[in-house]
């Protein structure tokens, strides 16, 4: 029983607005599926973010159907689950349900798993769609319950669990599941979301991310150089899975760092390494002082005229004298968001409220509505809301007489002013 495990194919993505990257991502996808077919896999799994967008262009849908029908014609089962990119953003059906070859798992109670028998062995493929997690939110509990339900009734069967989530042991800068929270019973956990290859083994179980299929951003250039890009072929016939990586060609993308004085030399040197007969992206991180900007523009213009047409040159200026740290960590970015909200609210003294508002946003994105209402209750307690109007109490003298009556006098003493029976009703109303 051989599985081709794909994740994060992001079909329909365009890099830096270049149409050829859109086409190449689809070409590489087709090549990968063809390779899997040549290896005679029985099952193809897509662990989320198959599409870059929940409403991909029609030609992406058409091409996907054409490619996958070759697999379906060979009776290969194709399973997918949703990632955060291809989950419908409004009340709508997922794009996957328009592609007849795909069995979408883990979007509702009726599609949590598919079980079948081959050669007297019972196999189950269970999946759960991406659920956005927050630090300290309750979305994780919901996700773990969802996983538990997907796996119910699979004990004693060879089970593959398909998820699209971060695992915080592998990437700490985003909320995620922890390895010890993942169930032990599946023989293979087919992960998606992290765009790099990770294989983790414990007691005969393998948990693996195949990574993205192509270089989808500048940050993935180094990852590609270290570990390649492609998919996994996983054999689950034995007691323990056997996993192999299959490499697939990627978009040609290079990144260099240069100084203004070396720019032309460095670019010409790297051009020798770029393919002659296909398109490439060359990113140059150019270190310069802010007052050299015009000089740099002139040099870059000249450079563009001499480099081949199939090389797309992108210059990323890095101003040495402005001391901007481009390696700002994700934690700092989330602080920045709080800074901005606090500033809009009126300054640093509203920081606590800004933190609460940011959390509200995360909970709403995670669709944890119960937690959203709790967070709203927390937010309305903040003194900010009562201080929108500048605190300016009206000074009143003690009122002794109101509408001609002495307010210090007890009600009984004024009862003659009110009709007796009516008075009793009113008083019993207030006392009751
Ligand atoms: Mn993802």
Coordinates of C-alpha atoms and ligand atoms in Angstrom, one line a residue:
X1 CA 0.0 0.0 0.0
X2 CA 1.8 3.0 -1.3
X3 CA 0.8 6.6 -0.6
X4 CA 2.0 9.7 -2.4
X5 CA 1.8 12.4 0.2
X6 CA 1.6 16.0 -1.0
X7 CA 1.0 19.3 0.9
X8 CA 1.0 23.0 0.2
X9 CA 1.0 22.8 -3.6
X10 CA -0.7 26.3 -3.6
X11 CA -2.0 25.9 -7.1
X12 CA -2.9 29.2 -8.6
X13 CA -0.1 31.2 -6.8
X14 CA 1.8 33.8 -8.8
X15 CA 5.2 34.9 -7.5
X16 CA 6.0 38.6 -7.8
X17 CA 3.2 39.0 -10.3
X18 CA 5.0 36.9 -13.0
X19 CA 2.6 34.9 -15.1
X20 CA 5.2 32.3 -15.9
X21 CA 5.5 31.4 -12.2
X22 CA 1.8 30.6 -12.2
X23 CA 2.2 28.3 -15.2
X24 CA 5.4 26.6 -13.8
X25 CA 3.8 25.9 -10.5
X26 CA 1.0 24.0 -12.4
X27 CA 3.6 22.3 -14.6
X28 CA 5.6 21.1 -11.6
X29 CA 2.4 19.8 -10.0
X30 CA 1.6 17.8 -13.1
X31 CA 5.1 16.4 -13.2
X32 CA 4.9 15.4 -9.6
X33 CA 1.6 13.6 -10.1
X34 CA 3.0 11.8 -13.2
X35 CA 6.0 10.7 -11.2
X36 CA 3.7 9.3 -8.5
X37 CA 1.7 7.4 -11.1
X38 CA 4.9 5.9 -12.6
X39 CA 5.7 4.6 -9.1
X40 CA 2.3 2.9 -9.0
X41 CA 1.0 4.5 -5.8
X42 CA -2.4 3.4 -4.5
X43 CA -3.4 6.6 -2.8
X44 CA -2.7 10.3 -3.2
X45 CA -3.0 12.5 -0.2
X46 CA -3.1 16.4 -0.2
X47 CA -2.6 17.7 3.4
X48 CA -4.2 21.1 2.8
X49 CA -3.4 24.3 0.9
X50 CA -3.7 22.4 -2.4
X51 CA -5.0 25.7 -3.8
X52 CA -3.5 29.1 -3.0
X53 CA -6.9 30.6 -2.7
X54 CA -10.4 29.3 -1.9
X55 CA -11.6 30.6 -5.3
X56 CA -8.8 29.7 -7.7
X57 CA -8.9 30.9 -11.4
X58 CA -11.0 28.6 -13.6
X59 CA -8.0 27.5 -15.6
X60 CA -6.4 26.2 -12.3
X61 CA -9.5 24.1 -11.6
X62 CA -9.6 22.8 -15.2
X63 CA -5.9 21.9 -15.2
X64 CA -6.3 20.2 -11.7
X65 CA -9.2 18.1 -13.0
X66 CA -7.1 17.1 -16.1
X67 CA -4.1 16.1 -14.0
X68 CA -6.0 14.2 -11.3
X69 CA -8.3 12.3 -13.8
X70 CA -5.1 10.5 -15.0
X71 CA -4.8 9.2 -11.4
X72 CA -8.5 8.5 -11.0
X73 CA -8.5 6.5 -14.3
X74 CA -6.0 4.1 -12.6
X75 CA -8.4 3.7 -9.6
X76 CA -6.1 5.7 -7.3
X77 CA -8.0 7.2 -4.4
X78 CA -7.4 10.9 -3.8
X79 CA -7.9 12.4 -0.4
X80 CA -7.6 16.0 0.6
X81 CA -8.2 18.2 3.6
X82 CA -8.5 22.0 3.8
X83 CA -5.7 24.4 4.7
X84 CA -6.2 28.0 5.8
X85 CA -5.6 29.2 2.2
X86 CA -8.3 27.0 0.5
X87 CA -11.0 27.1 3.3
X88 CA -14.0 29.1 2.1
X89 CA -13.9 32.6 3.6
X90 CA -17.7 32.9 3.4
X91 CA -20.5 30.4 3.7
X92 CA -19.8 28.4 0.6
X93 CA -18.7 24.9 -0.4
X94 CA -14.9 24.3 -0.8
X95 CA -13.5 24.4 -4.3
X96 CA -12.5 20.7 -3.8
X97 CA -16.1 19.6 -4.0
X98 CA -16.2 20.8 -7.7
X99 CA -13.4 18.3 -8.5
X100 CA -15.0 14.9 -8.8
X101 CA -11.7 13.0 -8.3
X102 CA -11.1 14.4 -4.8
X103 CA -12.6 12.9 -1.6
X104 CA -12.5 15.8 0.8
X105 CA -12.0 14.7 4.4
X106 CA -12.6 16.6 7.7
X107 CA -15.0 19.4 6.7
X108 CA -18.0 18.0 8.5
X109 CA -19.2 15.1 10.6
X110 CA -20.1 13.0 7.5
X111 CA -16.7 13.1 5.9
X112 CA -14.3 12.5 8.7
X113 CA -12.9 9.2 7.3
X114 CA -12.9 6.6 4.6
X115 CA -12.2 3.0 5.3
X116 CA -11.7 0.1 2.9
X117 CA -10.2 -3.4 2.7
X118 CA -7.3 -4.4 0.4
X119 CA -5.6 -7.8 0.6
X120 CA -7.5 -8.6 3.8
X121 CA -6.1 -5.5 5.5
X122 CA -8.5 -2.8 6.6
X123 CA -7.2 0.8 6.0
X124 CA -8.7 4.1 7.2
X125 CA -7.9 7.6 5.9
X126 CA -9.1 10.2 8.4
X127 CA -8.7 13.9 8.0
X128 CA -9.5 17.1 9.8
X129 CA -9.5 20.5 8.1
X130 CA -7.3 23.4 9.3
X131 CA -8.5 25.0 12.5
X132 CA -6.8 28.3 13.3
X133 CA -5.2 28.1 16.7
X134 CA -4.5 31.0 19.1
X135 CA -2.2 31.2 22.2
X136 CA -4.4 30.3 25.1
X137 CA -7.5 30.1 23.0
X138 CA -9.9 27.2 23.1
X139 CA -9.7 26.3 19.4
X140 CA -7.1 23.6 20.3
X141 CA -9.6 21.8 22.4
X142 CA -12.1 21.9 19.5
X143 CA -9.4 20.6 17.1
X144 CA -8.4 17.7 19.4
X145 CA -12.1 16.7 19.8
X146 CA -12.4 16.8 16.0
X147 CA -9.4 14.6 15.6
X148 CA -10.7 12.2 18.2
X149 CA -14.0 11.9 16.4
X150 CA -12.3 11.4 13.0
X151 CA -10.3 8.5 14.5
X152 CA -13.2 6.9 16.4
X153 CA -13.8 3.3 15.2
X154 CA -10.4 3.1 13.5
X155 CA -8.6 1.1 16.2
X156 CA -7.1 -2.1 14.9
X157 CA -7.1 -0.7 11.4
X158 CA -4.1 0.8 9.6
X159 CA -4.9 4.4 9.8
X160 CA -3.5 7.5 8.1
X161 CA -4.5 10.9 9.7
X162 CA -4.4 13.9 7.5
X163 CA -3.9 17.3 9.2
X164 CA -3.0 20.9 8.2
X165 CA -1.7 22.5 11.3
X166 CA 1.5 23.8 12.8
X167 CA 3.4 21.6 15.3
X168 CA 5.0 24.0 17.7
X169 CA 8.0 21.7 18.4
X170 CA 9.0 22.3 14.8
X171 CA 8.0 26.0 14.5
X172 CA 7.8 27.9 17.8
X173 CA 6.7 31.3 16.4
X174 CA 3.1 30.4 15.7
X175 CA 0.5 28.6 17.9
X176 CA 0.3 24.9 17.1
X177 CA -0.2 21.4 18.4
X178 CA 2.5 19.8 20.4
X179 CA 3.9 16.4 19.4
X180 CA 2.6 14.8 22.6
X181 CA -0.9 16.0 21.8
X182 CA -1.0 14.0 18.5
X183 CA -2.7 10.6 18.7
X184 CA -0.6 7.5 18.8
X185 CA -2.9 5.2 16.9
X186 CA -2.4 6.3 13.3
X187 CA 0.5 4.6 11.6
X188 CA 1.2 7.7 9.6
X189 CA 0.2 11.3 10.2
X190 CA 0.3 13.2 6.9
X191 CA 0.9 16.8 7.9
X192 CA 0.7 20.0 5.9
X193 CA 1.3 23.7 6.6
X194 CA 5.0 24.0 7.2
X195 CA 6.7 24.6 3.9
X196 CA 9.7 22.4 4.7
X197 CA 10.4 18.7 4.9
X198 CA 10.2 17.3 8.4
X199 CA 10.0 13.6 9.4
X200 CA 9.5 12.6 13.0
X201 CA 9.3 9.0 14.1
X202 CA 8.1 7.5 17.5
X203 CA 7.4 3.9 18.3
X204 CA 6.6 2.8 14.8
X205 CA 4.6 5.9 13.9
X206 CA 5.7 8.5 11.5
X207 CA 4.6 12.2 11.5
X208 CA 5.8 14.0 8.4
X209 CA 5.6 17.3 6.5
X210 CA 6.5 17.0 2.8
X211 CA 6.8 20.8 2.6
X212 CA 5.6 22.9 -0.3
X213 CA 6.0 21.5 -3.7
X214 CA 7.7 24.5 -5.2
X215 CA 9.8 27.5 -4.0
X216 CA 6.8 29.7 -3.1
X217 CA 8.7 32.6 -1.6
X218 CA 12.1 34.1 -1.1
X219 CA 12.4 32.4 2.3
X220 CA 12.2 29.0 0.7
X221 CA 15.3 29.3 -1.4
X222 CA 17.6 28.2 1.4
X223 CA 15.2 25.5 2.4
X224 CA 15.2 24.2 -1.2
X225 CA 19.1 24.2 -1.3
X226 CA 19.3 22.2 2.0
X227 CA 16.5 19.7 1.5
X228 CA 15.1 19.8 -2.0
X229 CA 11.3 20.1 -2.8
X230 CA 8.8 17.5 -3.8
X231 CA 6.6 14.9 -2.1
X232 CA 6.9 11.6 -0.1
X233 CA 6.1 8.1 -1.1
X234 CA 5.0 6.2 2.0
X235 CA 4.6 2.5 2.1
X236 CA 2.3 1.4 5.0
X237 CA 2.2 -2.3 4.1
X238 CA 4.5 -3.3 6.9
X239 CA 4.2 -2.7 10.7
X240 CA 6.2 0.5 10.4
X241 CA 5.9 3.0 7.5
X242 CA 8.7 3.3 5.0
X243 CA 9.1 6.8 3.8
X244 CA 11.0 8.1 0.7
X245 CA 11.4 11.6 -0.6
X246 CA 10.8 12.3 -4.3
X247 CA 12.4 15.5 -5.7
X248 CA 10.6 17.6 -8.3
X249 CA 12.0 20.5 -10.3
X250 CA 11.2 23.9 -9.0
X251 CA 11.0 27.5 -10.1
X252 CA 14.5 28.9 -10.7
X253 CA 15.1 31.4 -7.9
X254 CA 18.4 32.7 -6.5
X255 CA 19.2 35.2 -3.8
X256 CA 22.5 37.1 -3.2
X257 CA 23.6 39.9 -1.0
X258 CA 25.7 42.6 -2.5
X259 CA 27.3 46.1 -2.0
X260 CA 26.8 48.9 -4.5
X261 CA 30.4 48.8 -5.6
X262 CA 30.3 45.0 -6.3
X263 CA 26.7 44.9 -7.7
X264 CA 27.5 44.5 -11.4
X265 CA 30.3 41.9 -10.7
X266 CA 28.1 39.9 -8.3
X267 CA 25.1 39.8 -10.6
X268 CA 27.2 38.8 -13.6
X269 CA 28.8 36.0 -11.6
X270 CA 25.4 34.6 -10.4
X271 CA 24.0 34.8 -14.0
X272 CA 26.4 32.1 -15.0
X273 CA 24.7 29.7 -12.6
X274 CA 21.1 30.5 -13.8
X275 CA 19.6 28.4 -16.6
X276 CA 20.0 29.9 -20.1
X277 CA 16.8 28.5 -21.6
X278 CA 14.2 29.1 -18.9
X279 CA 12.9 31.9 -16.7
X280 CA 14.5 32.8 -13.4
X281 CA 14.1 35.2 -10.5
X282 CA 17.2 36.8 -9.1
X283 CA 16.8 38.6 -5.8
X284 CA 19.6 41.0 -4.8
X285 CA 19.7 42.3 -1.2
X286 CA 21.6 45.5 -1.9
X287 CA 23.4 47.0 1.1
X288 CA 23.6 50.8 0.7
X289 CA 23.3 54.1 2.6
X290 CA 20.1 56.0 2.2
X291 CA 21.8 58.9 0.2
X292 CA 23.0 56.4 -2.4
X293 CA 19.5 55.5 -3.5
X294 CA 19.6 57.6 -6.7
X295 CA 23.0 56.3 -7.6
X296 CA 21.7 52.7 -7.0
X297 CA 18.7 53.3 -9.2
X298 CA 20.9 54.4 -12.1
X299 CA 23.2 51.4 -11.7
X300 CA 20.2 49.0 -11.5
X301 CA 18.7 50.5 -14.6
X302 CA 21.9 50.0 -16.5
X303 CA 22.1 46.4 -15.2
X304 CA 18.6 45.6 -16.3
X305 CA 19.6 46.5 -19.9
X306 CA 22.5 44.0 -20.0
X307 CA 21.0 41.0 -18.2
X308 CA 19.1 38.4 -20.2
X309 CA 15.4 38.8 -20.7
X310 CA 14.6 35.5 -19.0
X311 CA 16.1 36.8 -15.7
X312 CA 13.7 38.7 -13.5
X313 CA 15.8 41.0 -11.3
X314 CA 14.5 42.1 -8.0
X315 CA 16.4 44.6 -5.9
X316 CA 15.8 44.7 -2.1
X317 CA 17.5 47.7 -0.7
X318 CA 18.9 47.4 2.8
X319 CA 19.8 50.8 4.2
X320 CA 22.9 50.3 6.3
X321 CA 22.7 53.7 8.0
X322 CA 19.1 53.5 9.0
X323 CA 19.8 50.5 11.2
X324 CA 16.5 48.8 10.3
X325 CA 16.6 45.2 11.4
X326 CA 14.9 43.2 8.7
X327 CA 15.2 40.0 10.8
X328 CA 12.4 41.2 13.1
X329 CA 11.0 38.2 14.7
X330 CA 7.4 37.2 14.5
X331 CA 7.0 38.0 18.2
X332 CA 8.1 41.6 17.5
X333 CA 5.6 41.9 14.6
X334 CA 2.7 41.0 16.9
X335 CA 4.0 43.6 19.3
X336 CA 4.0 46.1 16.5
X337 CA 0.3 45.4 15.9
X338 CA -0.4 46.1 19.5
X339 CA 1.6 49.3 19.3
X340 CA -0.5 50.5 16.4
X341 CA -3.8 49.6 18.1
X342 CA -2.7 51.4 21.3
X343 CA -1.7 54.4 19.3
X344 CA -5.1 54.6 17.6
X345 CA -6.8 54.3 21.0
X346 CA -4.8 57.2 22.4
X347 CA -1.4 56.1 23.6
X348 CA 0.6 53.8 25.7
X349 CA -1.9 53.8 28.7
X350 CA -4.3 51.8 26.5
X351 CA -1.8 49.0 25.9
X352 CA -3.7 46.5 28.0
X353 CA -6.9 47.2 26.0
X354 CA -4.9 46.9 22.7
X355 CA -3.7 43.5 23.7
X356 CA -7.2 42.4 24.4
X357 CA -8.4 43.7 21.0
X358 CA -5.6 41.9 19.2
X359 CA -6.7 38.7 21.0
X360 CA -10.3 39.3 20.0
X361 CA -9.2 39.4 16.4
X362 CA -7.3 36.1 16.7
X363 CA -10.2 34.4 18.4
X364 CA -12.6 35.7 15.7
X365 CA -10.3 34.4 13.0
X366 CA -10.2 31.0 14.8
X367 CA -14.1 31.2 14.8
X368 CA -14.0 30.4 18.5
X369 CA -17.3 32.3 19.1
X370 CA -17.7 31.3 22.8
X371 CA -14.2 32.7 23.5
X372 CA -15.0 35.8 21.3
X373 CA -18.0 36.7 23.5
X374 CA -15.9 36.1 26.7
X375 CA -13.2 38.4 25.3
X376 CA -15.8 41.1 24.4
X377 CA -17.0 40.9 28.0
X378 CA -13.4 41.5 29.1
X379 CA -13.0 44.4 26.7
X380 CA -16.1 46.3 27.8
X381 CA -14.8 46.2 31.4
X382 CA -11.9 48.4 30.4
X383 CA -12.3 52.0 31.7
X384 CA -11.5 53.3 28.1
X385 CA -15.2 53.1 27.1
X386 CA -16.4 55.3 29.9
X387 CA -13.7 57.9 29.2
X388 CA -14.5 58.6 25.6
X389 CA -16.2 61.8 26.9
X390 CA -13.7 63.7 29.0
X391 CA -14.5 63.2 32.7
X392 CA -16.3 66.4 33.7
X393 CA -18.8 65.9 36.5
X394 CA -21.6 68.4 37.0
X395 CA -21.4 70.0 40.4
X396 CA -24.8 70.0 42.0
X397 CA -25.9 71.6 45.2
X398 CA -27.8 69.5 47.7
X399 CA -31.4 69.4 46.7
X400 CA -33.8 69.7 49.6
X401 CA -37.0 70.5 47.8
X402 CA -38.0 68.9 44.6
X403 CA -41.3 69.8 42.8
X404 CA -42.4 71.6 45.9
X405 CA -41.9 68.6 48.1
X406 CA -39.4 68.1 50.9
X407 CA -37.3 65.2 49.7
X408 CA -36.2 64.3 53.2
X409 CA -39.8 63.5 54.3
X410 CA -40.8 59.9 54.3
X411 CA -43.3 58.5 51.7
X412 CA -45.9 57.8 54.4
X413 CA -46.0 61.5 55.2
X414 CA -46.9 62.4 51.7
X415 CA -49.4 59.6 51.1
X416 CA -52.3 61.9 50.9
X417 CA -51.0 63.2 47.6
X418 CA -51.4 59.8 46.0
X419 CA -54.6 57.8 45.5
X420 CA -54.6 55.2 48.3
X421 CA -55.3 52.0 46.3
X422 CA -52.9 53.0 43.5
X423 CA -50.2 53.8 46.1
X424 CA -50.5 50.3 47.6
X425 CA -50.0 48.8 44.1
X426 CA -47.0 50.9 43.4
X427 CA -45.4 50.2 46.8
X428 CA -46.0 46.5 46.6
X429 CA -44.4 46.6 43.1
X430 CA -41.2 48.1 44.5
X431 CA -41.1 45.9 47.6
X432 CA -41.9 42.7 45.7
Ligands
LIG1 MN1 -1.0 26.5 5.4

